[in-house]
């Protein structure tokens, strides 16, 4: 085993005359290193109070119009809460206090309608909701639910080579991202992971995950194919954050955190991650149906920046590692938790589908219990969703009562909120505002 450093050179490929080849070069001595193998201290928990200034409990209003099932996507903004529930493609609009306002979207086959929603995002300045429809394009509605325009008629298959995608609107710029799960080999683009796009979602500049360079032929050969079931290659999504008016990201399997430079339209290395852990064979760790021993290798799956800390979430075997890097003193703490690798048999395959959940959990010392970061909204809000009728996504009130907290009044308020739910209640959102 040896230290793994992503150093100077990351080549970003372009595919047409307006997508020029670009080279990113940075001085290595100027890039801070987050060392995950030396001088780290193991801790039993990581407190939420280190990163959050405020905690809110929002009981979403439950009416015939607003009753929610399982939440698929969620965005919290300064004044609103926006939710897409699984299998129902409307966007539900609530106030920050949880009052139901209206539904956005029109389901159907008409010119202002759509049949599926694969993503949505909000433009607070223009008071617009973008709904990404796989078969239709991207439709734009106002906050009152009125259709305004088609942002693009490009379908997902026209833009992406993956079924797992992200859309970002930040600093009046649009970005899109995809993981490696390629099923559209006819696209003219090379294998990209992140892209700057115009307002009609045509790609202006594409960026490649450096780990893919040199593996393009293998990736295409092992892509998902709709006409037959294959044990294709896949990977985690790129971690993207917009904290403190910066757009930063970490590609899967790489050891660099990048910051996007808007003036130069470049990705600039911001932090290097160093580890002595073995990452294992690329093909074995990227198969859709993995052998059990593929989980024995170390991987970082997500990252979360805050004012004073950077959190890195990963695993090795069935252990979950949450690293907390202090930007001031450069020290690293790690919390290790027991995870579980689940197995599920799938027809046509002789090995089970194995997966491992890696929740990002902090000690909620602001009001009691634990806090799971399920949604990261607009660089400012972390949200934990508590579902009253869920065995897996609820919280033990006894645990909260016995917790040591910084605000006993807030703790009692939290307990009262939890005690007032019933079988017809909508989820409770626990929203932490970052420092």
XYZ file of C-alpha atoms in Angstrom:
435
model
C 0.000 0.000 0.000
C 1.209 3.486 -0.679
C 0.048 7.091 -0.597
C -2.268 8.022 -3.424
C -2.019 11.622 -4.562
C -3.806 13.213 -7.485
C -1.237 15.850 -8.422
C -0.773 18.242 -11.281
C -2.450 17.201 -14.469
C -6.133 16.559 -15.239
C -7.071 16.689 -18.931
C -10.585 17.767 -19.773
C -11.693 16.689 -23.233
C -13.853 18.542 -25.696
C -15.736 17.105 -28.636
C -16.572 19.935 -31.012
C -15.130 23.229 -32.155
C -16.626 25.136 -29.215
C -15.394 22.533 -26.693
C -11.693 23.124 -26.731
C -9.205 20.883 -24.998
C -8.211 22.300 -21.639
C -5.376 21.532 -19.226
C -5.544 22.221 -15.510
C -2.193 22.823 -13.841
C -1.718 23.815 -10.214
C 1.312 24.137 -7.989
C 1.260 21.052 -5.721
C 2.781 22.826 -2.731
C -0.130 25.258 -2.700
C -2.803 22.552 -2.486
C -3.690 21.540 1.108
C -3.610 17.801 1.828
C -6.244 15.955 3.856
C -4.328 12.979 5.253
C -6.634 10.108 6.248
C -3.851 7.790 7.437
C -1.572 9.842 9.676
C -2.223 11.666 12.948
C -5.971 11.057 12.953
C -8.001 10.595 16.132
C -10.959 8.245 16.482
C -14.042 9.692 18.174
C -17.359 8.164 19.245
C -19.443 10.905 17.607
C -19.267 14.160 15.658
C -21.501 16.976 16.979
C -23.937 18.865 14.765
C -23.402 22.064 16.780
C -19.917 22.480 15.263
C -21.378 23.280 11.858
C -24.977 24.433 12.384
C -26.225 27.740 13.766
C -29.869 26.744 14.000
C -32.154 23.707 13.973
C -35.830 23.735 12.899
C -38.564 21.092 13.102
C -41.081 21.460 10.311
C -44.241 19.371 10.447
C -45.493 19.377 6.853
C -49.202 20.113 6.647
C -51.228 17.038 5.723
C -54.366 17.610 3.629
C -56.119 15.695 0.867
C -54.044 17.734 -1.587
C -50.703 17.565 0.227
C -50.489 14.096 1.774
C -47.077 12.688 0.886
C -45.817 9.178 0.426
C -42.105 8.415 0.162
C -40.058 11.519 -0.650
C -37.933 11.219 -3.787
C -36.295 14.676 -3.906
C -36.340 17.730 -1.668
C -35.048 21.296 -1.810
C -35.082 23.771 1.076
C -34.690 27.462 0.268
C -34.874 30.556 2.451
C -38.658 30.873 2.173
C -39.912 27.576 0.733
C -39.749 23.797 0.815
C -40.104 21.881 -2.463
C -40.775 18.134 -2.551
C -41.215 15.464 -5.199
C -42.709 12.264 -3.866
C -41.812 8.916 -5.358
C -43.989 7.717 -8.268
C -46.048 10.956 -8.318
C -44.391 13.578 -10.429
C -45.892 16.785 -9.076
C -43.690 19.169 -7.107
C -45.282 19.978 -3.742
C -44.753 23.541 -2.528
C -44.703 24.249 1.230
C -43.737 27.324 3.224
C -40.736 27.114 5.569
C -43.187 26.682 8.441
C -44.694 23.618 6.703
C -47.921 25.142 5.392
C -49.054 23.616 2.111
C -49.186 26.189 -0.700
C -49.750 24.417 -4.022
C -48.619 21.757 -6.483
C -46.436 22.497 -9.497
C -46.645 20.599 -12.774
C -49.200 19.123 -15.167
C -49.236 15.384 -15.771
C -50.258 14.276 -19.249
C -49.310 14.228 -22.911
C -50.185 17.804 -23.843
C -47.729 20.533 -24.882
C -47.519 21.952 -21.338
C -47.541 18.543 -19.642
C -45.162 15.683 -18.880
C -45.441 12.019 -17.873
C -42.295 11.510 -15.795
C -39.948 13.611 -13.680
C -36.316 12.591 -13.249
C -35.146 15.772 -11.470
C -36.218 19.293 -10.573
C -34.550 22.465 -9.384
C -35.513 25.978 -8.322
C -34.598 29.458 -9.549
C -35.438 31.660 -6.546
C -34.499 34.913 -8.300
C -36.895 34.374 -11.207
C -39.362 32.371 -9.070
C -39.300 29.437 -11.450
C -39.419 25.655 -11.075
C -37.569 23.534 -13.655
C -39.011 20.032 -14.106
C -36.784 17.569 -15.955
C -38.875 15.112 -17.964
C -37.096 12.160 -19.529
C -39.385 11.967 -22.542
C -40.300 15.647 -22.998
C -37.379 17.892 -22.128
C -37.227 20.524 -19.365
C -40.408 22.436 -18.571
C -40.486 25.681 -16.584
C -43.366 26.732 -14.297
C -43.783 29.749 -12.055
C -44.271 29.452 -8.296
C -48.059 29.625 -8.745
C -47.965 26.531 -10.953
C -48.463 28.223 -14.326
C -46.535 26.844 -17.302
C -44.085 29.428 -18.680
C -41.924 27.808 -21.344
C -39.859 24.841 -22.493
C -36.263 25.420 -21.414
C -35.241 22.711 -23.868
C -36.859 19.960 -25.881
C -33.722 17.862 -25.542
C -34.607 14.579 -23.876
C -32.412 12.901 -21.295
C -31.152 10.463 -23.913
C -30.095 13.433 -26.054
C -28.020 14.945 -23.237
C -26.817 12.086 -21.065
C -25.256 8.672 -21.387
C -26.454 7.714 -17.898
C -29.728 7.238 -16.066
C -28.278 8.834 -12.902
C -28.055 12.603 -13.393
C -27.911 15.934 -11.575
C -28.931 19.446 -12.642
C -27.488 22.507 -10.915
C -28.339 26.188 -11.232
C -25.720 28.319 -9.465
C -24.593 31.927 -9.979
C -26.896 32.152 -13.017
C -25.042 29.246 -14.651
C -26.439 25.811 -15.465
C -24.475 22.614 -14.884
C -25.257 18.934 -15.341
C -23.558 15.809 -14.047
C -23.828 12.086 -14.682
C -22.352 8.927 -13.229
C -20.816 6.072 -15.208
C -23.733 3.909 -16.291
C -23.533 4.461 -20.005
C -26.281 3.141 -22.262
C -26.186 5.543 -25.232
C -23.035 4.818 -27.260
C -24.271 6.800 -30.271
C -23.809 10.197 -28.631
C -21.107 12.372 -30.166
C -19.668 13.339 -26.791
C -16.763 11.597 -25.143
C -17.278 10.028 -21.746
C -17.849 13.100 -19.586
C -18.912 13.425 -15.943
C -19.621 17.153 -15.446
C -20.602 19.887 -17.890
C -21.325 23.587 -18.167
C -24.424 24.114 -20.327
C -26.301 27.084 -21.759
C -29.892 28.030 -20.882
C -31.174 25.568 -23.497
C -28.986 22.851 -21.933
C -26.627 22.440 -24.854
C -23.206 21.519 -23.522
C -20.678 24.367 -23.666
C -17.787 22.623 -21.942
C -17.441 19.072 -20.688
C -15.196 17.733 -17.935
C -14.017 14.160 -17.564
C -13.480 12.266 -14.364
C -9.673 11.752 -14.489
C -10.048 8.114 -13.406
C -11.849 7.361 -16.701
C -8.980 8.526 -18.898
C -7.453 5.472 -20.555
C -10.456 3.293 -19.688
C -12.855 4.648 -22.314
C -12.986 1.492 -24.447
C -13.532 -0.715 -21.390
C -16.269 1.552 -20.061
C -18.151 1.536 -23.365
C -17.756 -2.235 -23.696
C -19.194 -2.713 -20.202
C -22.025 -0.180 -20.473
C -25.633 -0.897 -19.558
C -27.554 -2.085 -22.599
C -31.310 -1.848 -22.778
C -31.722 -4.771 -25.171
C -30.199 -7.293 -22.784
C -29.366 -7.663 -19.129
C -25.635 -7.429 -18.494
C -23.491 -7.042 -15.417
C -22.460 -3.548 -16.469
C -20.093 -1.141 -14.729
C -21.454 1.659 -12.578
C -20.276 4.140 -9.946
C -21.386 6.692 -7.375
C -22.542 10.151 -8.379
C -20.153 13.080 -8.268
C -20.415 14.944 -4.938
C -21.293 18.568 -5.730
C -21.640 21.389 -3.195
C -22.400 25.096 -3.426
C -21.391 26.158 0.074
C -20.175 29.736 0.718
C -20.810 30.884 -2.848
C -18.377 28.309 -4.253
C -19.166 25.395 -6.511
C -16.940 22.479 -5.516
C -17.006 18.819 -6.439
C -15.330 15.469 -5.975
C -15.445 12.887 -8.750
C -15.876 9.240 -7.702
C -12.644 7.243 -7.148
C -10.425 10.328 -7.279
C -8.409 11.965 -4.505
C -8.982 15.605 -5.409
C -11.647 18.117 -4.418
C -12.065 20.727 -7.177
C -13.395 24.274 -7.152
C -15.047 25.636 -10.280
C -13.516 28.923 -11.472
C -16.273 30.913 -13.181
C -13.948 33.431 -14.836
C -11.754 30.790 -16.464
C -14.422 28.060 -16.713
C -11.961 25.615 -15.170
C -11.870 23.082 -12.354
C -9.052 24.016 -9.986
C -7.743 21.509 -7.388
C -8.699 22.755 -3.924
C -7.703 19.827 -1.648
C -5.749 16.600 -2.105
C -6.907 13.511 -0.189
C -4.153 11.108 0.891
C -4.673 7.576 2.172
C -2.680 4.396 2.617
C -5.786 2.256 2.134
C -5.999 -0.074 -0.864
C -8.728 0.759 -3.383
C -8.810 -2.602 -5.147
C -9.341 -3.677 -8.727
C -11.282 -1.142 -10.790
C -13.471 -3.657 -12.638
C -14.331 -5.687 -9.524
C -15.339 -2.615 -7.509
C -17.409 -1.078 -10.337
C -19.570 -4.019 -11.345
C -23.307 -3.644 -10.922
C -23.441 -7.085 -9.291
C -20.388 -7.152 -7.043
C -18.742 -10.098 -5.373
C -18.728 -9.814 -1.591
C -14.953 -9.243 -1.437
C -15.285 -6.128 -3.647
C -16.580 -4.306 -0.552
C -13.376 -5.030 1.360
C -11.584 -2.120 -0.297
C -11.605 1.469 0.867
C -13.705 4.086 -0.914
C -14.845 7.669 -0.333
C -18.419 8.068 -1.591
C -19.374 11.633 -0.630
C -18.049 14.883 0.742
C -19.635 17.825 2.575
C -17.915 21.227 3.020
C -18.743 23.618 5.877
C -17.229 26.807 7.300
C -14.586 25.164 9.475
C -14.657 21.516 8.425
C -14.745 19.132 5.474
C -16.554 15.850 5.994
C -15.677 12.766 3.935
C -17.928 9.717 3.985
C -16.708 6.283 2.995
C -16.470 2.646 3.919
C -14.235 -0.398 4.060
C -15.942 -3.761 4.356
C -19.085 -3.250 6.416
C -17.608 -0.361 8.413
C -18.682 3.230 7.692
C -16.062 5.949 8.126
C -16.952 9.602 8.631
C -13.853 11.816 8.518
C -13.893 15.400 9.782
C -11.014 17.592 8.551
C -10.396 20.820 10.479
C -9.446 23.569 8.031
C -7.649 25.579 10.726
C -5.403 23.064 12.501
C -5.361 20.490 9.626
C -6.246 17.648 12.025
C -8.618 14.808 11.157
C -11.125 13.036 13.367
C -12.874 9.833 12.304
C -16.032 8.198 13.524
C -16.420 4.503 12.696
C -19.846 2.907 12.635
C -21.123 -0.551 11.863
C -22.841 -0.798 8.492
C -24.583 -3.643 6.713
C -24.100 -5.132 3.262
C -27.485 -6.297 2.020
C -28.121 -8.960 -0.620
C -31.096 -9.405 -2.930
C -31.618 -12.089 -5.532
C -32.424 -10.856 -9.024
C -33.759 -13.010 -11.906
C -31.256 -13.887 -14.674
C -28.212 -13.350 -12.468
C -26.318 -16.047 -10.628
C -24.957 -13.709 -7.941
C -27.115 -11.502 -5.691
C -27.318 -7.754 -5.949
C -25.284 -6.392 -3.044
C -25.341 -2.866 -1.757
C -24.375 -0.906 1.322
C -26.070 2.172 2.727
C -23.648 4.828 3.950
C -25.681 7.443 5.825
C -23.970 10.608 7.006
C -24.908 10.749 10.703
C -23.987 13.381 13.284
C -24.816 13.659 16.964
C -27.722 16.108 17.214
C -26.495 17.854 20.356
C -28.713 20.844 19.513
C -31.977 19.091 20.366
C -31.311 15.382 20.903
C -30.852 12.083 19.121
C -28.994 11.693 15.854
C -29.119 13.756 12.668
C -28.871 12.045 9.265
C -28.000 14.355 6.376
C -30.413 13.147 3.704
C -30.596 16.308 1.604
C -28.075 19.114 1.061
C -29.841 22.197 -0.316
C -28.327 25.288 -1.906
C -25.117 25.166 0.090
C -26.851 26.247 3.280
C -29.296 23.656 4.578
C -28.970 20.044 5.716
C -32.243 18.171 6.110
C -33.147 14.985 7.952
C -36.546 13.505 7.002
C -38.499 11.696 9.734
C -41.364 9.566 8.415
C -43.965 8.691 11.075
C -45.007 5.422 9.436
C -41.510 4.166 8.665
C -39.685 1.557 10.717
C -36.332 2.618 9.262
C -36.720 6.381 9.052
C -38.064 7.414 12.424
C -36.345 8.368 15.667
C -36.616 6.970 19.195
C -38.206 9.570 21.468
C -36.641 7.855 24.481
C -33.221 8.488 22.944
C -34.008 12.190 22.642
C -35.252 12.434 26.228
C -31.995 11.008 27.548
C -29.749 13.062 25.245
C -27.487 15.792 26.576
C -28.229 18.900 24.534
C -27.195 22.536 24.379
C -30.792 23.800 24.385
C -33.276 22.050 26.696
C -36.127 24.252 25.473
C -35.449 23.188 21.884
C -35.215 19.562 23.058
C -38.681 19.737 24.686
C -40.083 21.371 21.541
C -38.675 18.511 19.448
C -40.173 15.876 21.737
C -43.582 17.577 21.626
C -43.472 17.704 17.824
C -42.726 13.980 17.624
C -45.416 13.067 20.144
C -48.125 14.858 18.142
C -47.775 12.771 14.968
C -50.294 10.126 13.938
C -50.741 7.667 11.072
C -52.067 10.427 8.808
C -49.198 12.836 9.503
C -46.820 13.973 6.824
C -43.061 13.674 7.403
C -41.276 15.943 9.846
C -38.296 17.797 8.414
C -35.386 18.537 10.744
C -33.520 21.383 9.026
C -30.057 22.509 10.100
C -28.782 25.880 8.844
C -25.028 25.834 8.321
C -22.710 28.445 9.781
